[in-house]
mmCIF file of C-alpha atoms in Angstrom:
data_model
loop_
_atom_site.group_PDB
_atom_site.id
_atom_site.type_symbol
_atom_site.label_atom_id
_atom_site.label_comp_id
_atom_site.label_asym_id
_atom_site.label_seq_id
_atom_site.Cartn_x
_atom_site.Cartn_y
_atom_site.Cartn_z
ATOM 1 C CA MET A 1 -44.181 37.236 5.255
ATOM 2 C CA VAL A 2 -47.758 36.291 5.938
ATOM 3 C CA ASP A 3 -48.769 40.111 5.707
ATOM 4 C CA ALA A 4 -47.223 40.262 2.291
ATOM 5 C CA VAL A 5 -49.306 36.738 1.205
ATOM 6 C CA MET A 6 -52.488 38.571 2.325
ATOM 7 C CA LEU A 7 -52.164 41.583 0.675
ATOM 8 C CA THR A 8 -51.391 39.462 -2.154
ATOM 9 C CA ALA A 9 -54.752 37.672 -1.922
ATOM 10 C CA MET A 10 -57.209 40.948 -1.118
ATOM 11 C CA LEU A 11 -55.107 42.256 -4.263
ATOM 12 C CA ALA A 12 -56.121 39.330 -6.135
ATOM 13 C CA ARG A 13 -59.793 38.825 -5.446
ATOM 14 C CA ILE A 14 -60.590 43.000 -5.937
ATOM 15 C CA PRO A 15 -61.348 42.149 -9.587
ATOM 16 C CA GLU A 16 -63.410 39.002 -8.876
ATOM 17 C CA PHE A 17 -65.643 40.340 -6.338
ATOM 18 C CA GLY A 18 -65.043 44.236 -6.582
ATOM 19 C CA PHE A 19 -64.692 47.221 -3.795
ATOM 20 C CA SER A 20 -65.609 46.763 -0.081
ATOM 21 C CA PRO A 21 -65.321 49.241 2.806
ATOM 22 C CA ASN A 22 -63.694 45.803 4.943
ATOM 23 C CA LYS A 23 -61.220 45.407 1.977
ATOM 24 C CA ILE A 24 -60.294 48.797 1.566
ATOM 25 C CA ALA A 25 -59.533 49.256 5.427
ATOM 26 C CA VAL A 26 -57.144 46.175 5.124
ATOM 27 C CA LEU A 27 -55.949 47.616 2.083
ATOM 28 C CA GLY A 28 -55.090 50.634 3.514
ATOM 29 C CA LEU A 29 -53.838 48.944 6.632
ATOM 30 C CA ASN A 30 -51.911 46.467 5.558
ATOM 31 C CA PRO A 31 -48.752 48.593 3.833
ATOM 32 C CA LEU A 32 -48.613 50.087 7.289
ATOM 33 C CA LEU A 33 -48.580 47.005 9.253
ATOM 34 C CA LEU A 34 -46.107 45.534 6.758
ATOM 35 C CA ALA A 35 -43.950 48.661 7.169
ATOM 36 C CA HIS A 36 -44.151 48.466 11.125
ATOM 37 C CA LEU A 37 -43.572 45.038 11.454
ATOM 38 C CA VAL A 38 -40.573 45.293 8.917
ATOM 39 C CA ARG A 39 -38.886 47.861 10.638
ATOM 40 C CA ALA A 40 -39.341 46.568 14.137
ATOM 41 C CA ALA A 41 -37.797 42.584 13.435
ATOM 42 C CA TRP A 42 -34.899 44.275 11.972
ATOM 43 C CA LEU A 43 -34.550 46.326 14.888
ATOM 44 C CA ALA A 44 -35.040 43.115 16.849
ATOM 45 C CA ILE A 45 -32.427 40.983 15.292
ATOM 46 C CA GLY A 46 -29.589 44.109 15.610
ATOM 47 C CA PHE A 47 -30.513 43.957 19.467
ATOM 48 C CA LEU A 48 -30.671 40.104 19.406
ATOM 49 C CA ARG A 49 -27.205 40.268 17.672
ATOM 50 C CA GLY A 50 -25.824 42.670 20.189
ATOM 51 C CA ARG A 51 -25.698 45.635 17.766
ATOM 52 C CA ARG A 52 -28.659 47.963 18.765
ATOM 53 C CA ALA A 53 -29.713 48.622 21.997
ATOM 54 C CA PHE A 54 -33.592 47.426 22.966
ATOM 55 C CA THR A 55 -34.611 51.465 23.137
ATOM 56 C CA ALA A 56 -34.044 51.500 19.597
ATOM 57 C CA LEU A 57 -37.016 48.931 18.739
ATOM 58 C CA GLU A 58 -39.099 50.440 22.068
ATOM 59 C CA GLY A 59 -39.018 53.618 20.600
ATOM 60 C CA TRP A 60 -39.669 52.490 17.138
ATOM 61 C CA GLN A 61 -42.704 50.793 18.746
ATOM 62 C CA THR A 62 -43.672 54.064 20.415
ATOM 63 C CA ARG A 63 -43.308 56.074 17.573
ATOM 64 C CA TYR A 64 -45.078 54.317 14.898
ATOM 65 C CA LEU A 65 -48.150 54.159 17.160
ATOM 66 C CA PRO A 66 -49.594 58.218 15.866
ATOM 67 C CA VAL A 67 -49.742 56.108 12.381
ATOM 68 C CA TYR A 68 -52.488 54.040 13.788
ATOM 69 C CA GLY A 69 -53.653 57.094 15.061
ATOM 70 C CA VAL A 70 -54.393 58.847 12.040
ATOM 71 C CA TRP A 71 -55.453 55.659 9.887
ATOM 72 C CA ALA A 72 -58.172 54.866 12.874
ATOM 73 C CA PRO A 73 -60.234 58.523 12.278
ATOM 74 C CA ILE A 74 -60.262 57.585 8.545
ATOM 75 C CA VAL A 75 -61.919 54.657 8.647
ATOM 76 C CA VAL A 76 -64.038 55.541 11.090
ATOM 77 C CA VAL A 77 -64.846 59.071 10.060
ATOM 78 C CA ILE A 78 -64.085 59.729 6.163
ATOM 79 C CA PHE A 79 -65.227 55.573 5.281
ATOM 80 C CA PRO A 80 -68.702 55.752 6.174
ATOM 81 C CA LEU A 81 -69.522 59.079 3.893
ATOM 82 C CA MET A 82 -67.804 58.012 1.505
ATOM 83 C CA PHE A 83 -69.907 54.529 1.251
ATOM 84 C CA GLY A 84 -73.103 56.596 2.185
ATOM 85 C CA PHE A 85 -72.800 55.133 6.062
ATOM 86 C CA ALA A 86 -73.766 58.476 7.881
#
């Protein structure tokens, strides 16, 4: 819920203050985090109710790491080129 509120606040501030590298990085990361946390919460609830094994949650956490691994080089390599930091 907090992630969704933060995403809404960031989107509301862009028209007022404009784009910046930090805002774009956060706006890109936020949907990734939201998807990760929603699925993790769903699997955790299933585990707590006894409907899913803990390995399902553990597997999700592990399989999602490459998504962050793709986003990090975009921010580190592409953003400096886009914003003239290189």
